[in-house]
């Protein structure tokens, strides 16, 4: 067998015919989802879905196209007329239904009309308003310009549901007070009376006024440590009094342990 070096050069061995070696083809690629795809296609596939019939069906010779066969056909006409309505009365007969002639009455229509006019109740004038320069009139009541609601009989009265709600609230408050009195009687506690509460409030307010007067009497410049400490002390005492006054004013019932 000649070497590669001999093949590149001219050699007598090159004249010897050599068999061509055909390399084998690699195996054909097949997806692992091939069978799954076939089954899915079979499930979805329908006959004549895209390509039509394998062979177009032809009509029989006796079923040839006739005249006016492809024209649109209108629906059958329906009967029109009155449905569940009585017919109008017939025209009066010229002989049988002839009105009576020559009938006279003694009624004085002129005097009767005068009496009816005198006894009639005068009609109230219609309330209108004009909002254009051409004189276009509109009704006043539906426009909202006239206070109609204030003329109602129930205007200004307390609604029924508010009365019931206030009664329920008063009843609940009375029951709660009775319960709390009974509860604190067992614990030896009593409620503060209105006189005591007012006296305490007046005393607290008087003390706050005295402190406020002292606070206003301080010097404008707080340049020393004693002045600063005095100002802070007055402010803290005033805040404590304000807190106590607010507590007494907000709560109507205050319980005291004897």
Phi, psi and omega in degrees: 000123181290152180278174179294327179295321178290330180291329181285338180258165177290131182210153179289340179289343180288345180280345180285125179294137181242147179286135178279126179264113179269119181290144180293145179287144176292154180299145181293139182284131176229132181289149178283347179263015185297311182294321179296320179294322179297316180295321179294321179294322180293325180292320185276333188295138177234152181292139175057034183284316185240322188263354180081190180290152175296325177219125184297125180291136182252138179290160179288157179299332181282345182258054180281162181288126181256166183290143180058024182281327182267005177285145180294137181262129179279153178292161180297136181293140179257153180286133178251158180145188181287137179245122179056036176237133180291150179287154179290152179295151182288164179292138180302144179289136184292340182253309184290323184259029181288132181291156179287136182248150177082011179279128182242157178231151179266008182287132178266100185292330182292311180292323179295319177295322179295317179295317179298322180292321180292319184278350183290145178281128182297139181281137180291139180293144180284133180275114180231164173222152183243126181236011176232158181285347178274354177088026178289127183260145176223153180289143187276322186296309180287353182283337182090001179278339180259131179287091182277326187292326183289347180272358180287154182292329183270008182289133178088352179270152180286131179298155183296321183293330177288322177298315179296321180293320178295321177296317178296320180295317179295321179295317179295321180294319179295318179295321180293318179296318179297320179295316181293322177297318178294323181291317184280342173296323178291327180266012178059051177234151180227160179271146179285131180286164181295324179296316178296319181296316180294321180295318179295319179298316180296320178295318178295319180293323178294319177296321179294322178296319179296317179293322179294322176296319178293324179293322179289338181277356179293157178288158183291317181265122177259087187251356180239161182293318178299322178296319180295318180292323178295319179296316179296323179294316179296319180296317180294320179293321179294321178295320179295319178294320178297322178294318179293320179296317179295323179295317180290326181284330183280327184254123179279327182251123179231128183258140183237133177273120179284000000 
